[in-house]
mmCIF file of C-alpha atoms in Angstrom:
data_model
loop_
_atom_site.group_PDB
_atom_site.id
_atom_site.type_symbol
_atom_site.label_atom_id
_atom_site.label_comp_id
_atom_site.label_asym_id
_atom_site.label_seq_id
_atom_site.Cartn_x
_atom_site.Cartn_y
_atom_site.Cartn_z
ATOM 1 C CA MET A 1 -28.754 -5.871 -40.948
ATOM 2 C CA LYS A 2 -27.273 -9.351 -41.178
ATOM 3 C CA PHE A 3 -23.831 -8.001 -40.295
ATOM 4 C CA ILE A 4 -25.193 -6.282 -37.176
ATOM 5 C CA TYR A 5 -26.989 -9.421 -35.945
ATOM 6 C CA ILE A 6 -23.851 -11.501 -36.535
ATOM 7 C CA THR A 7 -21.818 -8.974 -34.536
ATOM 8 C CA TYR A 8 -24.307 -9.050 -31.632
ATOM 9 C CA VAL A 9 -24.273 -12.873 -31.636
ATOM 10 C CA LEU A 10 -20.457 -12.979 -31.749
ATOM 11 C CA PHE A 11 -20.220 -10.564 -28.848
ATOM 12 C CA VAL A 12 -22.620 -12.665 -26.763
ATOM 13 C CA LEU A 13 -20.701 -15.850 -27.636
ATOM 14 C CA LEU A 14 -17.414 -14.236 -26.607
ATOM 15 C CA ALA A 15 -18.957 -12.968 -23.393
ATOM 16 C CA VAL A 16 -20.309 -16.458 -22.561
ATOM 17 C CA SER A 17 -16.950 -18.136 -23.330
ATOM 18 C CA PHE A 18 -14.914 -15.685 -21.282
ATOM 19 C CA GLY A 19 -17.571 -15.808 -18.535
ATOM 20 C CA SER A 20 -17.220 -19.580 -18.283
ATOM 21 C CA VAL A 21 -13.412 -19.197 -18.148
ATOM 22 C CA LEU A 22 -13.855 -16.794 -15.240
ATOM 23 C CA LEU A 23 -16.155 -19.189 -13.415
ATOM 24 C CA SER A 24 -14.072 -22.309 -13.971
ATOM 25 C CA GLY A 25 -10.538 -20.867 -14.038
ATOM 26 C CA GLU A 26 -8.344 -20.048 -11.083
ATOM 27 C CA SER A 27 -7.144 -16.515 -10.525
ATOM 28 C CA SER A 28 -3.541 -15.841 -9.571
ATOM 29 C CA GLN A 29 -4.782 -15.094 -6.043
ATOM 30 C CA GLU A 30 -6.156 -18.658 -5.747
ATOM 31 C CA LEU A 31 -3.099 -20.190 -7.408
ATOM 32 C CA LEU A 32 -0.745 -18.430 -5.011
ATOM 33 C CA VAL A 33 -2.277 -19.983 -1.896
ATOM 34 C CA GLY A 34 0.067 -22.684 -0.589
ATOM 35 C CA LYS A 35 3.756 -23.144 0.165
ATOM 36 C CA TRP A 36 6.441 -22.074 -2.261
ATOM 37 C CA GLN A 37 10.182 -22.730 -2.102
ATOM 38 C CA GLU A 38 12.552 -20.156 -3.581
ATOM 39 C CA VAL A 39 14.535 -21.866 -6.327
ATOM 40 C CA SER A 40 16.552 -19.087 -7.871
ATOM 41 C CA TRP A 41 17.323 -15.399 -7.955
ATOM 42 C CA GLU A 42 18.436 -13.920 -11.258
ATOM 43 C CA TYR A 43 19.523 -10.378 -11.906
ATOM 44 C CA GLU A 44 19.088 -9.071 -15.402
ATOM 45 C CA LYS A 45 21.978 -6.667 -15.864
ATOM 46 C CA VAL A 46 21.351 -3.221 -17.238
ATOM 47 C CA ASP A 47 22.650 -2.399 -20.712
ATOM 48 C CA LYS A 48 25.922 -0.651 -21.199
ATOM 49 C CA HIS A 49 25.545 2.497 -23.198
ATOM 50 C CA ASN A 50 28.391 3.445 -25.574
ATOM 51 C CA GLY A 51 30.792 1.403 -23.549
ATOM 52 C CA ALA A 52 29.992 3.321 -20.348
ATOM 53 C CA GLU A 53 28.210 1.804 -17.389
ATOM 54 C CA PHE A 54 24.629 2.922 -16.868
ATOM 55 C CA GLU A 55 24.677 4.963 -13.714
ATOM 56 C CA LEU A 56 21.865 5.474 -11.253
ATOM 57 C CA ASN A 57 21.513 8.754 -9.468
ATOM 58 C CA GLU A 58 21.382 9.054 -5.695
ATOM 59 C CA ALA A 59 17.584 9.280 -5.539
ATOM 60 C CA GLN A 60 17.128 6.179 -7.679
ATOM 61 C CA ILE A 61 19.635 4.198 -5.609
ATOM 62 C CA ASN A 62 17.869 5.253 -2.409
ATOM 63 C CA GLU A 63 14.459 4.292 -3.772
ATOM 64 C CA ILE A 64 15.664 0.879 -4.929
ATOM 65 C CA CYS A 65 17.515 0.191 -1.679
ATOM 66 C CA ASN A 66 14.493 1.200 0.378
ATOM 67 C CA GLN A 67 12.231 -1.184 -1.488
ATOM 68 C CA LEU A 68 14.573 -4.072 -2.098
ATOM 69 C CA VAL A 69 14.391 -6.873 0.420
ATOM 70 C CA ILE A 70 16.730 -9.800 -0.017
ATOM 71 C CA HIS A 71 14.964 -13.082 0.557
ATOM 72 C CA GLN A 72 17.326 -16.000 1.155
ATOM 73 C CA SER A 73 16.153 -19.489 0.296
ATOM 74 C CA GLU A 74 12.956 -18.942 2.132
ATOM 75 C CA ILE A 75 9.673 -20.764 2.196
ATOM 76 C CA TRP A 76 6.822 -18.458 1.218
ATOM 77 C CA GLU A 77 3.573 -19.696 2.725
ATOM 78 C CA PHE A 78 0.550 -17.845 1.325
ATOM 79 C CA ALA A 79 -2.565 -18.309 3.493
ATOM 80 C CA PRO A 80 -6.062 -17.657 2.111
ATOM 81 C CA SER A 81 -6.499 -15.028 4.846
ATOM 82 C CA ASN A 82 -3.999 -12.824 2.979
ATOM 83 C CA LYS A 83 -1.255 -13.530 5.501
ATOM 84 C CA LEU A 84 2.152 -14.559 4.182
ATOM 85 C CA HIS A 85 4.480 -16.506 6.420
ATOM 86 C CA LEU A 86 8.121 -16.244 5.353
ATOM 87 C CA HIS A 87 10.431 -18.660 7.068
ATOM 88 C CA ASN A 88 13.840 -20.261 6.751
ATOM 89 C CA LYS A 89 14.465 -23.448 8.693
ATOM 90 C CA GLU A 90 18.272 -23.145 8.608
ATOM 91 C CA SER A 91 18.646 -19.562 9.773
ATOM 92 C CA GLY A 92 15.569 -19.645 11.984
ATOM 93 C CA PHE A 93 14.199 -16.550 10.245
ATOM 94 C CA SER A 94 10.441 -16.068 10.366
ATOM 95 C CA GLU A 95 8.168 -13.162 9.431
ATOM 96 C CA VAL A 96 4.456 -12.683 8.865
ATOM 97 C CA LEU A 97 3.321 -10.184 6.244
ATOM 98 C CA ASP A 98 0.087 -9.183 4.528
ATOM 99 C CA TRP A 99 -0.211 -10.035 0.846
ATOM 100 C CA ASN A 100 -2.604 -9.130 -1.908
ATOM 101 C CA VAL A 101 -2.781 -9.319 -5.668
ATOM 102 C CA LYS A 102 -3.858 -6.360 -7.756
ATOM 103 C CA GLY A 103 -4.422 -5.275 -11.356
ATOM 104 C CA ARG A 104 -5.536 -8.225 -13.469
ATOM 105 C CA GLY A 105 -3.687 -10.497 -11.086
ATOM 106 C CA HIS A 106 -0.255 -9.380 -12.255
ATOM 107 C CA ILE A 107 0.890 -7.352 -9.236
ATOM 108 C CA LEU A 108 1.818 -9.014 -5.953
ATOM 109 C CA GLU A 109 2.042 -6.594 -3.071
ATOM 110 C CA LEU A 110 3.642 -7.535 0.261
ATOM 111 C CA LYS A 111 3.157 -5.369 3.344
ATOM 112 C CA HIS A 112 5.559 -5.736 6.237
ATOM 113 C CA GLN A 113 4.411 -5.071 9.797
ATOM 114 C CA ASP A 114 6.512 -1.880 9.819
ATOM 115 C CA SER A 115 4.452 -0.779 6.753
ATOM 116 C CA ARG A 116 7.275 -1.298 4.258
ATOM 117 C CA LEU A 117 5.917 -2.304 0.864
ATOM 118 C CA GLU A 118 7.362 -4.759 -1.635
ATOM 119 C CA GLY A 119 5.939 -4.967 -5.147
ATOM 120 C CA TYR A 120 6.408 -7.818 -7.610
ATOM 121 C CA GLN A 121 5.099 -8.460 -11.096
ATOM 122 C CA VAL A 122 3.703 -11.958 -11.446
ATOM 123 C CA GLN A 123 5.334 -13.086 -14.676
ATOM 124 C CA GLU A 124 4.267 -16.725 -14.690
ATOM 125 C CA ILE A 125 2.042 -18.703 -12.388
ATOM 126 C CA SER A 126 0.782 -22.244 -12.607
ATOM 127 C CA GLU A 127 -0.091 -25.037 -10.186
ATOM 128 C CA ASP A 128 3.574 -25.694 -9.374
ATOM 129 C CA ASN A 129 5.644 -22.877 -10.809
ATOM 130 C CA LEU A 130 5.874 -19.206 -9.935
ATOM 131 C CA VAL A 131 8.074 -16.511 -11.462
ATOM 132 C CA ILE A 132 7.944 -12.986 -10.110
ATOM 133 C CA HIS A 133 9.919 -9.903 -11.030
ATOM 134 C CA PHE A 134 10.813 -7.288 -8.492
ATOM 135 C CA ASN A 135 8.913 -4.120 -9.379
ATOM 136 C CA PHE A 136 11.040 -1.017 -8.854
ATOM 137 C CA ASP A 137 8.361 1.359 -10.086
ATOM 138 C CA LEU A 138 11.209 3.207 -11.769
ATOM 139 C CA ARG A 139 12.353 3.308 -15.364
ATOM 140 C CA VAL A 140 15.434 1.242 -14.620
ATOM 141 C CA ARG A 141 15.787 -1.825 -16.729
ATOM 142 C CA GLY A 142 17.570 -4.076 -14.322
ATOM 143 C CA ILE A 143 15.157 -6.533 -12.723
ATOM 144 C CA VAL A 144 15.375 -9.224 -10.158
ATOM 145 C CA LYS A 145 13.648 -12.430 -11.133
ATOM 146 C CA LEU A 146 12.650 -14.911 -8.435
ATOM 147 C CA THR A 147 11.582 -18.423 -9.323
ATOM 148 C CA PHE A 148 9.617 -20.709 -6.993
ATOM 149 C CA LYS A 149 8.475 -24.293 -6.991
ATOM 150 C CA LYS A 150 5.322 -25.283 -5.177
ATOM 151 C CA ILE A 151 5.786 -27.631 -2.252
ATOM 152 C CA SER A 152 3.009 -30.136 -1.836
ATOM 153 C CA GLU A 153 1.864 -30.858 1.728
ATOM 154 C CA GLN A 154 3.465 -34.334 1.617
ATOM 155 C CA GLN A 155 6.861 -33.092 0.326
ATOM 156 C CA TYR A 156 6.912 -30.364 2.934
ATOM 157 C CA ALA A 157 6.204 -32.824 5.771
ATOM 158 C CA GLN A 158 9.039 -35.063 4.575
ATOM 159 C CA LYS A 159 11.440 -32.134 4.358
ATOM 160 C CA ILE A 160 10.889 -30.915 7.900
ATOM 161 C CA MET B 1 -22.553 22.367 -21.318
ATOM 162 C CA LEU B 2 -25.235 19.700 -21.506
ATOM 163 C CA ARG B 3 -28.260 21.533 -22.935
ATOM 164 C CA LYS B 4 -27.091 21.832 -26.498
ATOM 165 C CA TYR B 5 -26.640 19.143 -29.025
ATOM 166 C CA SER B 6 -24.337 18.458 -31.955
ATOM 167 C CA SER B 7 -23.537 21.374 -34.275
ATOM 168 C CA PHE B 8 -25.585 23.791 -32.127
ATOM 169 C CA ARG B 9 -22.838 23.712 -29.553
ATOM 170 C CA SER B 10 -20.409 26.614 -29.421
ATOM 171 C CA LEU B 11 -16.658 26.323 -28.975
ATOM 172 C CA SER B 12 -17.117 27.638 -25.441
ATOM 173 C CA ASP B 13 -19.656 24.852 -24.656
ATOM 174 C CA ASN B 14 -17.223 22.222 -25.888
ATOM 175 C CA ILE B 15 -14.234 23.706 -24.077
ATOM 176 C CA LYS B 16 -16.120 23.841 -20.765
ATOM 177 C CA LEU B 17 -17.473 20.320 -21.144
ATOM 178 C CA GLY B 18 -14.185 18.927 -22.486
ATOM 179 C CA SER B 19 -12.004 20.546 -19.814
ATOM 180 C CA LEU B 20 -14.072 19.448 -16.828
ATOM 181 C CA THR B 21 -14.734 15.911 -18.015
ATOM 182 C CA ALA B 22 -11.101 15.432 -19.120
ATOM 183 C CA PHE B 23 -9.986 16.708 -15.716
ATOM 184 C CA SER B 24 -12.175 14.098 -13.986
ATOM 185 C CA ALA B 25 -11.043 11.340 -16.394
ATOM 186 C CA GLY B 26 -7.400 12.160 -15.681
ATOM 187 C CA MET B 27 -8.101 12.004 -11.952
ATOM 188 C CA VAL B 28 -9.900 8.651 -12.164
ATOM 189 C CA ASN B 29 -7.158 7.142 -14.307
ATOM 190 C CA VAL B 30 -4.330 8.090 -11.971
ATOM 191 C CA ILE B 31 -6.235 7.031 -8.833
ATOM 192 C CA SER B 32 -6.975 3.634 -10.340
ATOM 193 C CA VAL B 33 -3.357 3.147 -11.403
ATOM 194 C CA ILE B 34 -2.180 3.945 -7.873
ATOM 195 C CA ALA B 35 -4.885 1.953 -6.073
ATOM 196 C CA PHE B 36 -5.509 -0.949 -8.463
ATOM 197 C CA PHE B 37 -2.526 -1.021 -10.846
ATOM 198 C CA ALA B 38 -4.905 -0.804 -13.809
ATOM 199 C CA PHE B 39 -5.762 1.937 -16.289
ATOM 200 C CA THR B 40 -9.411 2.880 -16.410
ATOM 201 C CA SER B 41 -9.733 5.690 -18.900
ATOM 202 C CA ASN B 42 -7.798 4.429 -21.887
ATOM 203 C CA VAL B 43 -8.584 1.106 -23.487
ATOM 204 C CA THR B 44 -5.889 0.844 -26.170
ATOM 205 C CA GLY B 45 -3.461 -0.717 -23.721
ATOM 206 C CA HIS B 46 -6.098 -3.216 -22.607
ATOM 207 C CA TYR B 47 -6.467 -4.474 -26.198
ATOM 208 C CA ALA B 48 -2.709 -5.059 -26.351
ATOM 209 C CA ILE B 49 -2.796 -6.849 -22.984
ATOM 210 C CA LEU B 50 -5.778 -8.964 -24.081
ATOM 211 C CA ALA B 51 -3.853 -10.100 -27.166
ATOM 212 C CA GLN B 52 -0.747 -10.757 -25.062
ATOM 213 C CA GLU B 53 -2.629 -12.812 -22.440
ATOM 214 C CA ILE B 54 -4.376 -14.875 -25.151
ATOM 215 C CA ALA B 55 -1.007 -15.485 -26.851
ATOM 216 C CA LYS B 56 0.469 -16.644 -23.526
ATOM 217 C CA GLY B 57 -2.541 -18.869 -22.847
ATOM 218 C CA ASN B 58 -3.458 -17.020 -19.646
ATOM 219 C CA TRP B 59 -7.185 -17.446 -20.174
ATOM 220 C CA TYR B 60 -8.318 -16.190 -16.779
ATOM 221 C CA GLN B 61 -6.418 -12.908 -17.169
ATOM 222 C CA ALA B 62 -7.601 -12.617 -20.779
ATOM 223 C CA ALA B 63 -11.198 -13.058 -19.614
ATOM 224 C CA ILE B 64 -10.768 -10.295 -17.032
ATOM 225 C CA VAL B 65 -9.364 -7.889 -19.605
ATOM 226 C CA PHE B 66 -12.164 -8.833 -22.036
ATOM 227 C CA VAL B 67 -14.740 -8.027 -19.328
ATOM 228 C CA TRP B 68 -13.047 -4.669 -18.691
ATOM 229 C CA ILE B 69 -13.083 -3.745 -22.396
ATOM 230 C CA SER B 70 -16.714 -4.897 -22.643
ATOM 231 C CA LEU B 71 -17.690 -2.720 -19.683
ATOM 232 C CA PHE B 72 -16.135 0.343 -21.366
ATOM 233 C CA PHE B 73 -18.037 -0.588 -24.541
ATOM 234 C CA LEU B 74 -21.259 -1.020 -22.561
ATOM 235 C CA GLY B 75 -20.733 2.376 -20.919
ATOM 236 C CA ASN B 76 -20.591 4.033 -24.339
ATOM 237 C CA PHE B 77 -23.553 1.928 -25.501
ATOM 238 C CA ALA B 78 -25.677 2.832 -22.468
ATOM 239 C CA SER B 79 -24.785 6.510 -22.677
ATOM 240 C CA ASN B 80 -25.857 6.914 -26.280
ATOM 241 C CA LEU B 81 -28.880 4.702 -25.650
ATOM 242 C CA MET B 82 -30.096 7.089 -22.943
ATOM 243 C CA ILE B 83 -29.540 10.066 -25.227
ATOM 244 C CA ILE B 84 -31.212 8.809 -28.393
ATOM 245 C CA HIS B 85 -34.172 7.226 -26.603
ATOM 246 C CA ASN B 86 -34.962 10.378 -24.638
ATOM 247 C CA ASN B 87 -34.385 12.817 -27.434
ATOM 248 C CA LYS B 88 -37.505 14.866 -26.844
ATOM 249 C CA GLN B 89 -37.782 18.611 -26.539
ATOM 250 C CA GLU B 90 -38.683 18.616 -22.852
ATOM 251 C CA ASP B 91 -36.266 15.825 -21.898
ATOM 252 C CA ARG B 92 -33.125 17.002 -23.710
ATOM 253 C CA TYR B 93 -31.232 18.202 -20.649
ATOM 254 C CA LYS B 94 -32.339 15.189 -18.588
ATOM 255 C CA ALA B 95 -31.230 12.796 -21.337
ATOM 256 C CA HIS B 96 -27.786 14.396 -21.385
ATOM 257 C CA ALA B 97 -27.505 14.591 -17.612
ATOM 258 C CA LEU B 98 -28.614 10.994 -17.008
ATOM 259 C CA PRO B 99 -25.324 9.300 -18.099
ATOM 260 C CA LEU B 100 -23.424 11.749 -15.890
ATOM 261 C CA ALA B 101 -25.711 10.948 -12.957
ATOM 262 C CA VAL B 102 -25.068 7.216 -13.434
ATOM 263 C CA GLU B 103 -21.323 7.911 -13.714
ATOM 264 C CA ILE B 104 -21.388 9.885 -10.461
ATOM 265 C CA LEU B 105 -23.218 6.985 -8.768
ATOM 266 C CA CYS B 106 -20.575 4.534 -10.015
ATOM 267 C CA LEU B 107 -17.688 6.702 -8.758
ATOM 268 C CA LEU B 108 -19.448 7.370 -5.483
ATOM 269 C CA GLY B 109 -20.069 3.638 -5.066
ATOM 270 C CA VAL B 110 -16.399 2.826 -5.706
ATOM 271 C CA GLY B 111 -15.254 5.575 -3.311
ATOM 272 C CA LEU B 112 -17.603 4.481 -0.528
ATOM 273 C CA TYR B 113 -16.792 0.804 -0.998
ATOM 274 C CA MET B 114 -13.068 1.531 -0.804
ATOM 275 C CA GLN B 115 -13.608 3.679 2.251
ATOM 276 C CA PHE B 116 -15.580 1.144 4.284
ATOM 277 C CA TYR B 117 -15.321 -2.385 2.877
ATOM 278 C CA TYR B 118 -12.288 -2.772 0.602
ATOM 279 C CA SER B 119 -10.023 -5.572 1.798
ATOM 280 C CA GLU B 120 -7.759 -5.467 -1.289
ATOM 281 C CA THR B 121 -8.663 -8.887 -2.669
ATOM 282 C CA LEU B 122 -8.131 -9.504 -6.357
ATOM 283 C CA GLN B 123 -11.838 -10.042 -6.983
ATOM 284 C CA GLU B 124 -12.657 -6.655 -5.462
ATOM 285 C CA THR B 125 -9.927 -4.990 -7.497
ATOM 286 C CA GLU B 126 -11.195 -6.555 -10.727
ATOM 287 C CA THR B 127 -14.788 -5.534 -9.979
ATOM 288 C CA LEU B 128 -13.956 -1.964 -8.977
ATOM 289 C CA VAL B 129 -11.821 -1.495 -12.104
ATOM 290 C CA ALA B 130 -14.726 -2.840 -14.183
ATOM 291 C CA ILE B 131 -17.119 -0.307 -12.602
ATOM 292 C CA LEU B 132 -14.660 2.532 -13.243
ATOM 293 C CA LEU B 133 -14.271 1.484 -16.880
ATOM 294 C CA PHE B 134 -18.058 1.452 -17.245
ATOM 295 C CA ALA B 135 -18.197 4.959 -15.725
ATOM 296 C CA MET B 136 -15.491 6.219 -18.097
ATOM 297 C CA GLY B 137 -17.353 4.630 -21.024
ATOM 298 C CA LEU B 138 -20.504 6.494 -19.973
ATOM 299 C CA GLN B 139 -18.606 9.767 -19.879
ATOM 300 C CA ASN B 140 -16.813 9.294 -23.175
ATOM 301 C CA GLY B 141 -20.034 8.170 -24.856
ATOM 302 C CA LEU B 142 -21.873 11.229 -23.567
ATOM 303 C CA THR B 143 -19.310 13.837 -24.589
ATOM 304 C CA ALA B 144 -18.694 12.262 -27.992
ATOM 305 C CA SER B 145 -22.392 11.820 -28.681
ATOM 306 C CA ILE B 146 -23.608 15.307 -27.813
ATOM 307 C CA SER B 147 -20.636 17.119 -29.378
ATOM 308 C CA ASN B 148 -20.658 15.274 -32.694
ATOM 309 C CA SER B 149 -17.438 13.499 -31.679
ATOM 310 C CA ALA B 150 -15.604 16.816 -31.197
ATOM 311 C CA VAL B 151 -15.056 16.096 -27.492
ATOM 312 C CA LYS B 152 -13.604 12.765 -26.413
ATOM 313 C CA THR B 153 -12.140 13.091 -23.000
ATOM 314 C CA THR B 154 -10.973 9.765 -21.695
ATOM 315 C CA HIS B 155 -8.163 8.894 -24.031
ATOM 316 C CA LEU B 156 -5.448 10.969 -25.574
ATOM 317 C CA THR B 157 -4.268 8.786 -28.471
ATOM 318 C CA GLY B 158 -6.691 10.246 -31.000
ATOM 319 C CA LEU B 159 -6.307 13.689 -29.497
ATOM 320 C CA THR B 160 -2.514 13.646 -29.805
ATOM 321 C CA THR B 161 -2.846 12.406 -33.387
ATOM 322 C CA ASP B 162 -5.207 15.258 -34.231
ATOM 323 C CA LEU B 163 -2.932 17.777 -32.559
ATOM 324 C CA GLY B 164 0.068 16.476 -34.483
ATOM 325 C CA ILE B 165 -1.826 16.820 -37.752
ATOM 326 C CA LEU B 166 -3.148 20.270 -36.856
ATOM 327 C CA PHE B 167 0.219 21.652 -35.869
ATOM 328 C CA SER B 168 1.783 20.339 -39.061
ATOM 329 C CA MET B 169 -1.003 22.138 -40.952
ATOM 330 C CA PHE B 170 -0.199 25.346 -39.110
ATOM 331 C CA THR B 171 3.196 25.388 -40.809
ATOM 332 C CA LYS B 172 1.292 26.679 -43.868
ATOM 333 C CA LYS B 173 -0.008 30.254 -43.742
ATOM 334 C CA GLU B 174 -3.440 29.479 -45.210
ATOM 335 C CA PHE B 175 -4.240 27.056 -42.385
ATOM 336 C CA ARG B 176 -2.941 29.367 -39.666
ATOM 337 C CA SER B 177 -5.765 31.796 -40.425
ATOM 338 C CA ASP B 178 -8.477 29.119 -40.614
ATOM 339 C CA LYS B 179 -10.770 29.785 -37.640
ATOM 340 C CA ALA B 180 -12.219 26.270 -37.557
ATOM 341 C CA LEU B 181 -8.748 24.720 -37.318
ATOM 342 C CA LEU B 182 -7.650 27.191 -34.661
ATOM 343 C CA ASP B 183 -10.786 26.479 -32.623
ATOM 344 C CA LYS B 184 -10.167 22.760 -32.885
ATOM 345 C CA ALA B 185 -6.568 23.175 -31.728
ATOM 346 C CA ARG B 186 -7.743 25.307 -28.786
ATOM 347 C CA LEU B 187 -10.280 22.659 -27.757
ATOM 348 C CA LEU B 188 -7.808 19.777 -28.036
ATOM 349 C CA LEU B 189 -5.127 21.637 -26.101
ATOM 350 C CA CYS B 190 -7.616 22.452 -23.335
ATOM 351 C CA ILE B 191 -8.618 18.786 -23.078
ATOM 352 C CA MET B 192 -4.985 17.657 -22.995
ATOM 353 C CA VAL B 193 -3.963 20.165 -20.331
ATOM 354 C CA SER B 194 -7.059 19.404 -18.219
ATOM 355 C CA TYR B 195 -6.470 15.649 -18.382
ATOM 356 C CA MET B 196 -2.859 16.083 -17.303
ATOM 357 C CA THR B 197 -3.790 18.550 -14.561
ATOM 358 C CA GLY B 198 -6.453 16.182 -13.228
ATOM 359 C CA GLY B 199 -3.940 13.331 -13.213
ATOM 360 C CA ILE B 200 -1.272 15.325 -11.387
ATOM 361 C CA ILE B 201 -3.714 16.697 -8.799
ATOM 362 C CA SER B 202 -5.212 13.287 -8.074
ATOM 363 C CA GLY B 203 -1.713 11.814 -7.785
ATOM 364 C CA VAL B 204 -0.976 14.366 -5.090
ATOM 365 C CA ILE B 205 -4.293 14.286 -3.224
ATOM 366 C CA TYR B 206 -4.664 10.492 -3.284
ATOM 367 C CA TYR B 207 -1.887 10.154 -0.727
ATOM 368 C CA GLU B 208 -3.771 12.570 1.552
ATOM 369 C CA LEU B 209 -7.369 11.587 0.936
ATOM 370 C CA ASN B 210 -7.107 7.967 -0.275
ATOM 371 C CA SER B 211 -10.422 6.793 -1.701
ATOM 372 C CA MET B 212 -12.065 10.103 -0.803
ATOM 373 C CA ALA B 213 -10.318 11.465 -3.914
ATOM 374 C CA PHE B 214 -13.248 9.910 -5.809
ATOM 375 C CA PHE B 215 -15.563 12.351 -4.049
ATOM 376 C CA VAL B 216 -13.537 15.221 -5.524
ATOM 377 C CA VAL B 217 -14.117 13.721 -8.993
ATOM 378 C CA CYS B 218 -17.854 13.494 -8.229
ATOM 379 C CA PHE B 219 -17.831 17.160 -7.216
ATOM 380 C CA VAL B 220 -16.274 18.152 -10.569
ATOM 381 C CA LEU B 221 -18.905 16.110 -12.415
ATOM 382 C CA CYS B 222 -21.664 17.720 -10.330
ATOM 383 C CA ILE B 223 -20.459 21.106 -11.593
ATOM 384 C CA VAL B 224 -20.884 19.839 -15.168
ATOM 385 C CA MET B 225 -24.323 18.484 -14.379
ATOM 386 C CA PHE B 226 -25.732 21.412 -12.412
ATOM 387 C CA TYR B 227 -24.169 24.244 -14.425
ATOM 388 C CA ASP B 228 -26.841 23.919 -17.102
ATOM 389 C CA TYR B 229 -29.568 23.126 -14.592
ATOM 390 C CA TYR B 230 -28.910 26.484 -12.988
ATOM 391 C CA HIS B 231 -28.638 28.137 -16.400
ATOM 392 C CA LEU B 232 -31.945 26.657 -17.535
ATOM 393 C CA LYS B 233 -33.710 27.839 -14.380
ATOM 394 C CA VAL B 234 -32.300 31.379 -14.591
ATOM 395 C CA THR B 235 -32.861 31.880 -18.327
ATOM 396 C CA LYS B 236 -36.049 29.852 -18.492
ATOM 397 C CA GLY B 237 -38.249 32.682 -19.749
ATOM 398 C CA LYS B 238 -35.623 34.520 -21.773
ATOM 399 C CA GLY B 239 -34.285 31.859 -24.061
ATOM 400 C CA SER B 240 -37.451 29.947 -24.852
ATOM 401 C CA SER B 241 -37.767 31.039 -28.486
ATOM 402 C CA ALA B 242 -34.149 30.306 -29.322
ATOM 403 C CA GLY B 243 -34.495 27.019 -27.515
ATOM 404 C CA LEU B 244 -37.543 26.118 -29.582
ATOM 405 C CA VAL B 245 -35.728 26.677 -32.867
ATOM 406 C CA HIS B 246 -32.901 24.528 -31.556
ATOM 407 C CA GLU B 247 -35.235 21.734 -30.468
ATOM 408 C CA GLN B 248 -37.063 21.705 -33.819
ATOM 409 C CA LEU B 249 -33.801 20.847 -35.527
ATOM 410 C CA THR B 250 -33.357 17.633 -33.581
ATOM 411 C CA GLY B 251 -33.835 15.463 -36.645
ATOM 412 C CA ALA B 252 -31.093 17.314 -38.490
ATOM 413 C CA THR B 253 -28.645 16.909 -35.627
ATOM 414 C CA LEU B 254 -29.309 13.200 -35.366
ATOM 415 C CA GLU B 255 -28.587 12.917 -39.079
ATOM 416 C CA ALA B 256 -25.380 14.877 -38.564
ATOM 417 C CA GLN B 257 -24.398 12.542 -35.752
ATOM 418 C CA LYS B 258 -24.998 9.488 -37.937
ATOM 419 C CA GLY B 259 -22.901 11.049 -40.680
ATOM 420 C CA ASN B 260 -20.092 11.736 -38.273
ATOM 421 C CA ILE B 261 -19.959 8.167 -36.978
#
């Protein structure tokens, strides 16, 4: 009997602790809101197998190429209204997309106006640092890793 | 499928119940992976993710995964609670149908919400996944409880383990002729095939029907629920004596269930 009561109490304690984390903590959706500057792009090369290059078939190449969008030193401005403004001061590029976060906050989905979809796995997110991996939705091991730094309102004003 | 309890169930009862519920579990799991990027019928992966998020210090994500696991646990808890607290002769079918009715309401609610209100925010995603996990817990709790743990339809880890063991046993002649082992293998294979079929079908129809695919799952569950209702109505007069013997043995079946757990 004692064991059962202890288990019930432990479960309630865990539920209360995790509940308070949920109430006080910030989800990745809330953390994303703001302006982010692309800092780096890294490509994790696929393994070589028995000295031979790993080859992708035509269908895989097509799927990757269809989904892959190259972002070049852009500012990613996530608005709370789920609109994402991508812009680059130097090239004059500007685009507005829809964004949302899914799963347990680990999938970032971007929807272009022409209904193209981009999927990223949120690898790390904090107040001022964001690392996302391009999600191919294929069993290919090569990934693109994008790293961002948050731009505070003041820094951003100075920059422009 | 739902009238009989524990060891009074035939292989055919378990195969029908197992196939249909596994089919619906497979459908729900694939729809939720496509729509929410989260598994809803198997919890093993969630335990691994919970440990990983705690290790990384991602407390918010860990809390979400803990809530999801708890909801699956609560689904099983509520299902068995409904069964054991309504375990009376006249209420047997109702007690077994009640968790399914609640599950159908949950799935219907998720389908309707997605159809009319879903704006794809993270909070909505987390809540809808939690409701689906609760629904899957209800279903798994029901099938396991009334079949003496012979039918567990929402996860295939244990099932694949059992199949592996069984098929290794079938390499010996004495086990190949054991009817109980053969029946078990038949049941497990039916569940596995149904789960896969449900997953494949929902993967195909989701792109056509979107959230309305949940209504198809509800339809399958309605078949499970009303099959015995119809059967009870039609055979009401005929099977009363056999039913009485069965009901009088309730105490024995509860003992068997305890022993099995």
